[in-house]
PDB file of C-alpha atoms in Angstrom:
ATOM      1  CA  MET A   1      24.865 -84.985 -46.055  1.00 43.00           C
ATOM      2  CA  GLU A   2      23.261 -87.871 -44.703  1.00 48.00           C
ATOM      3  CA  THR A   3      19.586 -86.725 -44.360  1.00 51.00           C
ATOM      4  CA  LYS A   4      16.413 -89.432 -43.278  1.00 59.00           C
ATOM      5  CA  ILE A   5      13.573 -89.677 -45.831  1.00 67.00           C
ATOM      6  CA  ASN A   6      11.404 -87.673 -44.784  1.00 66.00           C
ATOM      7  CA  LYS A   7       8.899 -85.202 -47.609  1.00 69.00           C
ATOM      8  CA  HIS A   8       9.209 -82.274 -45.105  1.00 70.00           C
ATOM      9  CA  ASN A   9      13.048 -82.256 -45.227  1.00 87.00           C
ATOM     10  CA  PHE A  10      12.685 -81.990 -48.438  1.00 93.00           C
ATOM     11  CA  VAL A  11      12.063 -78.959 -51.077  1.00 95.00           C
ATOM     12  CA  VAL A  12      11.367 -77.775 -53.523  1.00 97.00           C
ATOM     13  CA  ARG A  13      11.090 -73.422 -54.856  1.00 97.00           C
ATOM     14  CA  PRO A  14      11.789 -71.974 -58.036  1.00 97.00           C
ATOM     15  CA  MET A  15      14.895 -70.959 -58.804  1.00 97.00           C
ATOM     16  CA  GLU A  16      16.530 -67.153 -58.210  1.00 96.00           C
ATOM     17  CA  GLU A  17      19.061 -65.095 -59.256  1.00 96.00           C
ATOM     18  CA  ASP A  18      22.147 -66.261 -56.888  1.00 94.00           C
ATOM     19  CA  GLU A  19      21.211 -70.105 -57.686  1.00 96.00           C
ATOM     20  CA  VAL A  20      22.000 -70.416 -61.609  1.00 96.00           C
ATOM     21  CA  SER A  21      26.047 -70.663 -60.940  1.00 95.00           C
ATOM     22  CA  PHE A  22      25.380 -74.420 -59.475  1.00 95.00           C
ATOM     23  CA  MET A  23      23.073 -75.375 -62.855  1.00 93.00           C
ATOM     24  CA  LEU A  24      25.865 -74.076 -65.239  1.00 94.00           C
ATOM     25  CA  ASP A  25      28.585 -75.040 -62.371  1.00 94.00           C
ATOM     26  CA  TYR A  26      26.504 -78.780 -63.051  1.00 90.00           C
ATOM     27  CA  TRP A  27      27.150 -78.527 -67.331  1.00 91.00           C
ATOM     28  CA  GLN A  28      30.584 -77.284 -66.975  1.00 90.00           C
ATOM     29  CA  ASN A  29      31.677 -79.883 -64.920  1.00 90.00           C
ATOM     30  CA  CYS A  30      29.857 -83.018 -66.046  1.00 89.00           C
ATOM     31  CA  THR A  31      32.134 -85.905 -66.891  1.00 89.00           C
ATOM     32  CA  PRO A  32      32.261 -87.233 -71.330  1.00 88.00           C
ATOM     33  CA  GLU A  33      30.716 -89.933 -70.049  1.00 90.00           C
ATOM     34  CA  ASP A  34      28.283 -88.008 -68.069  1.00 89.00           C
ATOM     35  CA  LEU A  35      26.895 -86.135 -71.291  1.00 86.00           C
ATOM     36  CA  GLU A  36      26.952 -89.694 -72.991  1.00 88.00           C
ATOM     37  CA  ARG A  37      24.689 -91.054 -70.909  1.00 86.00           C
ATOM     38  CA  MET A  38      22.773 -88.274 -70.577  1.00 89.00           C
ATOM     39  CA  GLY A  39      22.131 -87.346 -74.570  1.00 88.00           C
ATOM     40  CA  VAL A  40      23.662 -84.116 -73.901  1.00 88.00           C
ATOM     41  CA  ASP A  41      25.249 -82.880 -76.816  1.00 87.00           C
ATOM     42  CA  VAL A  42      28.403 -81.518 -75.637  1.00 86.00           C
ATOM     43  CA  LYS A  43      28.764 -78.569 -78.321  1.00 89.00           C
ATOM     44  CA  LYS A  44      25.628 -77.483 -78.082  1.00 89.00           C
ATOM     45  CA  ILE A  45      25.926 -76.349 -74.530  1.00 90.00           C
ATOM     46  CA  PRO A  46      26.318 -72.756 -74.313  1.00 90.00           C
ATOM     47  CA  LEU A  47      29.390 -71.256 -73.319  1.00 92.00           C
ATOM     48  CA  ARG A  48      28.540 -70.445 -69.576  1.00 93.00           C
ATOM     49  CA  GLU A  49      27.799 -66.080 -70.219  1.00 95.00           C
ATOM     50  CA  ILE A  50      25.402 -67.392 -72.945  1.00 95.00           C
ATOM     51  CA  PHE A  51      23.290 -69.764 -71.098  1.00 94.00           C
ATOM     52  CA  LYS A  52      23.298 -67.474 -68.024  1.00 96.00           C
ATOM     53  CA  LYS A  53      21.118 -65.079 -69.857  1.00 95.00           C
ATOM     54  CA  ASN A  54      19.370 -67.684 -71.838  1.00 93.00           C
ATOM     55  CA  ILE A  55      18.062 -68.544 -68.020  1.00 94.00           C
ATOM     56  CA  LEU A  56      17.688 -65.286 -66.424  1.00 95.00           C
ATOM     57  CA  ASP A  57      15.796 -64.712 -69.218  1.00 94.00           C
ATOM     58  CA  SER A  58      13.449 -66.932 -68.487  1.00 93.00           C
ATOM     59  CA  PHE A  59      12.794 -65.986 -65.476  1.00 94.00           C
ATOM     60  CA  ALA A  60      11.690 -62.085 -66.748  1.00 93.00           C
ATOM     61  CA  ASN A  61       9.087 -64.084 -68.855  1.00 93.00           C
ATOM     62  CA  PRO A  62       5.214 -64.484 -67.414  1.00 95.00           C
ATOM     63  CA  ILE A  63       4.749 -67.823 -66.670  1.00 95.00           C
ATOM     64  CA  GLU A  64       1.532 -68.114 -69.081  1.00 96.00           C
ATOM     65  CA  LYS A  65       4.106 -66.985 -72.016  1.00 95.00           C
ATOM     66  CA  THR A  66       7.289 -69.149 -71.103  1.00 96.00           C
ATOM     67  CA  LYS A  67       8.743 -71.595 -72.409  1.00 96.00           C
ATOM     68  CA  SER A  68      10.816 -73.327 -69.819  1.00 96.00           C
ATOM     69  CA  PHE A  69      10.761 -72.371 -66.009  1.00 97.00           C
ATOM     70  CA  TYR A  70      13.149 -74.326 -63.143  1.00 97.00           C
ATOM     71  CA  LEU A  71      13.026 -75.443 -59.734  1.00 98.00           C
ATOM     72  CA  THR A  72      15.807 -75.638 -57.228  1.00 98.00           C
ATOM     73  CA  TRP A  73      15.267 -78.678 -55.313  1.00 97.00           C
ATOM     74  CA  TYR A  74      16.307 -78.213 -51.278  1.00 96.00           C
ATOM     75  CA  VAL A  75      17.506 -81.654 -48.947  1.00 94.00           C
ATOM     76  CA  GLY A  76      17.039 -79.591 -45.494  1.00 90.00           C
ATOM     77  CA  ASP A  77      18.794 -76.038 -45.708  1.00 91.00           C
ATOM     78  CA  VAL A  78      21.173 -77.295 -49.559  1.00 94.00           C
ATOM     79  CA  ALA A  79      20.447 -77.051 -52.339  1.00 96.00           C
ATOM     80  CA  ILE A  80      21.176 -80.175 -54.023  1.00 96.00           C
ATOM     81  CA  GLY A  81      20.040 -79.840 -57.686  1.00 96.00           C
ATOM     82  CA  PHE A  82      17.125 -79.038 -59.916  1.00 97.00           C
ATOM     83  CA  THR A  83      14.042 -79.801 -62.485  1.00 97.00           C
ATOM     84  CA  SER A  84      13.492 -78.157 -65.672  1.00 96.00           C
ATOM     85  CA  LEU A  85       9.719 -77.829 -67.272  1.00 98.00           C
ATOM     86  CA  LYS A  86      10.843 -77.101 -71.172  1.00 96.00           C
ATOM     87  CA  ASN A  87       8.806 -76.409 -74.558  1.00 96.00           C
ATOM     88  CA  ILE A  88       5.504 -75.135 -72.172  1.00 98.00           C
ATOM     89  CA  ILE A  89       2.129 -74.614 -72.928  1.00 98.00           C
ATOM     90  CA  TYR A  90       0.509 -72.944 -70.181  1.00 98.00           C
ATOM     91  CA  SER A  91      -2.998 -75.013 -69.395  1.00 98.00           C
ATOM     92  CA  GLU A  92      -2.249 -78.012 -71.068  1.00 98.00           C
ATOM     93  CA  SER A  93       1.687 -79.583 -70.678  1.00 98.00           C
ATOM     94  CA  GLY A  94       5.430 -79.712 -70.207  1.00 98.00           C
ATOM     95  CA  GLU A  95       8.449 -82.368 -70.647  1.00 97.00           C
ATOM     96  CA  MET A  96       9.908 -82.385 -67.171  1.00 97.00           C
ATOM     97  CA  HIS A  97      13.810 -82.784 -66.935  1.00 95.00           C
ATOM     98  CA  LEU A  98      15.546 -83.482 -63.231  1.00 94.00           C
ATOM     99  CA  HIS A  99      19.787 -82.942 -62.842  1.00 93.00           C
ATOM    100  CA  ILE A 100      21.390 -83.674 -58.800  1.00 93.00           C
ATOM    101  CA  TRP A 101      24.118 -81.293 -58.707  1.00 93.00           C
ATOM    102  CA  ASP A 102      25.684 -82.678 -55.585  1.00 92.00           C
ATOM    103  CA  VAL A 103      26.880 -85.994 -56.392  1.00 87.00           C
ATOM    104  CA  SER A 104      27.084 -87.711 -52.822  1.00 90.00           C
ATOM    105  CA  SER A 105      23.013 -86.541 -52.257  1.00 91.00           C
ATOM    106  CA  ARG A 106      22.565 -89.230 -56.187  1.00 89.00           C
ATOM    107  CA  GLY A 107      21.662 -93.160 -54.919  1.00 88.00           C
ATOM    108  CA  LYS A 108      19.677 -91.487 -51.675  1.00 90.00           C
ATOM    109  CA  GLY A 109      16.326 -92.125 -52.727  1.00 89.00           C
ATOM    110  CA  TYR A 110      15.916 -88.105 -52.249  1.00 93.00           C
ATOM    111  CA  GLY A 111      15.112 -87.794 -56.485  1.00 94.00           C
ATOM    112  CA  ALA A 112      12.030 -89.760 -56.112  1.00 95.00           C
ATOM    113  CA  VAL A 113      10.786 -86.954 -53.173  1.00 95.00           C
ATOM    114  CA  LEU A 114      11.587 -84.116 -55.088  1.00 97.00           C
ATOM    115  CA  PHE A 115      10.718 -85.231 -57.828  1.00 97.00           C
ATOM    116  CA  CYS A 116       7.663 -85.779 -57.518  1.00 98.00           C
ATOM    117  CA  LYS A 117       7.304 -82.473 -55.030  1.00 97.00           C
ATOM    118  CA  ALA A 118       8.683 -80.900 -58.726  1.00 98.00           C
ATOM    119  CA  ALA A 119       6.003 -82.528 -60.324  1.00 98.00           C
ATOM    120  CA  LEU A 120       2.964 -80.964 -58.107  1.00 98.00           C
ATOM    121  CA  GLU A 121       4.352 -77.786 -58.170  1.00 98.00           C
ATOM    122  CA  PHE A 122       4.782 -77.822 -61.774  1.00 98.00           C
ATOM    123  CA  TYR A 123       1.231 -78.971 -62.224  1.00 98.00           C
ATOM    124  CA  ARG A 124       0.003 -76.245 -59.809  1.00 98.00           C
ATOM    125  CA  ILE A 125       2.386 -73.043 -60.921  1.00 97.00           C
ATOM    126  CA  PHE A 126       1.288 -74.226 -64.854  1.00 98.00           C
ATOM    127  CA  ASN A 127      -2.186 -75.348 -64.378  1.00 98.00           C
ATOM    128  CA  LEU A 128      -0.949 -78.296 -66.468  1.00 98.00           C
ATOM    129  CA  LYS A 129      -2.670 -81.508 -67.834  1.00 98.00           C
ATOM    130  CA  LYS A 130       0.260 -83.704 -69.154  1.00 98.00           C
ATOM    131  CA  ILE A 131       3.636 -84.054 -67.969  1.00 98.00           C
ATOM    132  CA  ILE A 132       5.830 -86.422 -69.629  1.00 98.00           C
ATOM    133  CA  CYS A 133       9.610 -87.090 -68.373  1.00 98.00           C
ATOM    134  CA  GLU A 134      11.513 -88.627 -71.134  1.00 97.00           C
ATOM    135  CA  PRO A 135      15.002 -89.536 -70.104  1.00 96.00           C
ATOM    136  CA  ARG A 136      17.990 -91.951 -72.491  1.00 95.00           C
ATOM    137  CA  ALA A 137      16.781 -95.124 -72.030  1.00 96.00           C
ATOM    138  CA  ILE A 138      20.111 -96.028 -71.318  1.00 95.00           C
ATOM    139  CA  ASN A 139      20.590 -93.652 -67.998  1.00 94.00           C
ATOM    140  CA  PRO A 140      19.520 -96.466 -65.240  1.00 94.00           C
ATOM    141  CA  MET A 141      19.325 -93.358 -62.196  1.00 92.00           C
ATOM    142  CA  PRO A 142      16.089 -91.644 -63.859  1.00 95.00           C
ATOM    143  CA  ASN A 143      14.788 -94.875 -65.937  1.00 97.00           C
ATOM    144  CA  GLY A 144      14.710 -96.300 -62.415  1.00 96.00           C
ATOM    145  CA  MET A 145      13.333 -93.884 -60.051  1.00 96.00           C
ATOM    146  CA  LEU A 146      11.115 -93.371 -62.605  1.00 98.00           C
ATOM    147  CA  LYS A 147      10.082 -97.026 -62.764  1.00 97.00           C
ATOM    148  CA  LYS A 148      10.098 -97.202 -58.690  1.00 97.00           C
ATOM    149  CA  ILE A 149       8.309 -94.492 -58.442  1.00 98.00           C
ATOM    150  CA  GLY A 150       5.737 -96.237 -60.824  1.00 98.00           C
ATOM    151  CA  PHE A 151       4.833 -93.128 -63.398  1.00 98.00           C
ATOM    152  CA  PRO A 152       4.151 -95.510 -66.812  1.00 98.00           C
ATOM    153  CA  LEU A 153       5.995 -96.118 -69.488  1.00 98.00           C
ATOM    154  CA  VAL A 154       4.328 -94.590 -72.194  1.00 98.00           C
ATOM    155  CA  LYS A 155       6.582 -95.524 -75.460  1.00 98.00           C
ATOM    156  CA  THR A 156      10.412 -95.872 -76.600  1.00 98.00           C
ATOM    157  CA  HIS A 157      11.269 -93.670 -79.350  1.00 96.00           C
ATOM    158  CA  GLU A 158      13.881 -91.320 -80.349  1.00 95.00           C
ATOM    159  CA  LYS A 159      14.282 -88.153 -80.925  1.00 93.00           C
ATOM    160  CA  ALA A 160      16.396 -84.803 -79.059  1.00 86.00           C
ATOM    161  CA  SER A 161      14.635 -84.666 -75.743  1.00 85.00           C
ATOM    162  CA  SER A 162      16.344 -80.822 -75.908  1.00 84.00           C
ATOM    163  CA  GLU A 163      17.714 -78.184 -76.815  1.00 85.00           C
ATOM    164  CA  LEU A 164      20.909 -79.853 -75.451  1.00 85.00           C
ATOM    165  CA  SER A 165      20.381 -83.108 -76.363  1.00 82.00           C
ATOM    166  CA  LEU A 166      21.923 -86.014 -79.172  1.00 86.00           C
ATOM    167  CA  PHE A 167      18.935 -87.398 -81.098  1.00 91.00           C
ATOM    168  CA  CYS A 168      18.781 -90.382 -79.391  1.00 94.00           C
ATOM    169  CA  GLU A 169      16.465 -93.374 -77.787  1.00 96.00           C
ATOM    170  CA  LEU A 170      14.652 -91.774 -74.952  1.00 97.00           C
ATOM    171  CA  ASN A 171      11.961 -93.318 -72.846  1.00 98.00           C
ATOM    172  CA  GLN A 172       8.615 -91.438 -72.221  1.00 98.00           C
ATOM    173  CA  TYR A 173       6.669 -92.117 -69.215  1.00 98.00           C
ATOM    174  CA  ASP A 174       4.059 -90.521 -68.234  1.00 98.00           C
ATOM    175  CA  ILE A 175       4.374 -87.512 -65.018  1.00 98.00           C
ATOM    176  CA  ASN A 176       1.064 -87.448 -63.254  1.00 98.00           C
ATOM    177  CA  LYS A 177      -0.629 -86.442 -60.055  1.00 98.00           C
ATOM    178  CA  GLU A 178      -1.744 -89.391 -59.449  1.00 98.00           C
ATOM    179  CA  THR A 179       0.888 -91.405 -59.354  1.00 98.00           C
ATOM    180  CA  ALA A 180       3.473 -88.520 -57.422  1.00 98.00           C
ATOM    181  CA  ILE A 181       0.820 -88.160 -54.492  1.00 98.00           C
ATOM    182  CA  ALA A 182       0.680 -91.684 -54.435  1.00 98.00           C
ATOM    183  CA  TYR A 183       4.224 -92.116 -53.672  1.00 97.00           C
ATOM    184  CA  LEU A 184       4.468 -89.412 -51.355  1.00 96.00           C
ATOM    185  CA  ASP A 185       1.012 -91.024 -49.314  1.00 95.00           C
ATOM    186  CA  GLN A 186       3.838 -93.321 -48.403  1.00 93.00           C
ATOM    187  CA  ILE A 187       6.390 -91.159 -47.266  1.00 89.00           C
ATOM    188  CA  PRO A 188       6.367 -90.517 -44.051  1.00 83.00           C
TER     189      PRO A 188
END
């Protein structure tokens, strides 16, 4: 899939029930090298049925009370990945994660546009004041993308970035609205 970078070709929207299988397939098909690069503890990935139930249960929560939320990323009419917002405190903060399940869509600049659109959508949906993103420090793809966009690196520290993660060194970025808007403004 070769798509010209035009922000209007890229759409983020709340994940629907029939899209959950894409996310589950992604986690199931990650190589051990991918999981290590991301800092994922394979022992923490739930069985598929439990994982699906947990995600679907989160869909049923009211926006003001949910702790996790998922957006599907589209290039044209093809779903290529997702972003999640975890540890949500409504009207306050959340922690953003990103994954492109379509390997052929990686490294083409799509993630930067979709990430910025997703961040702005999370700010809108949850009326947030702050979002952070904490990729593993040695993971070149998300770190390179976040730096390219211009999000400030706040600190490097050790912790587990999600319920699936190992305790490892993370880079924490401030995912602010101004930087996301400025990046999108330069895209036709």
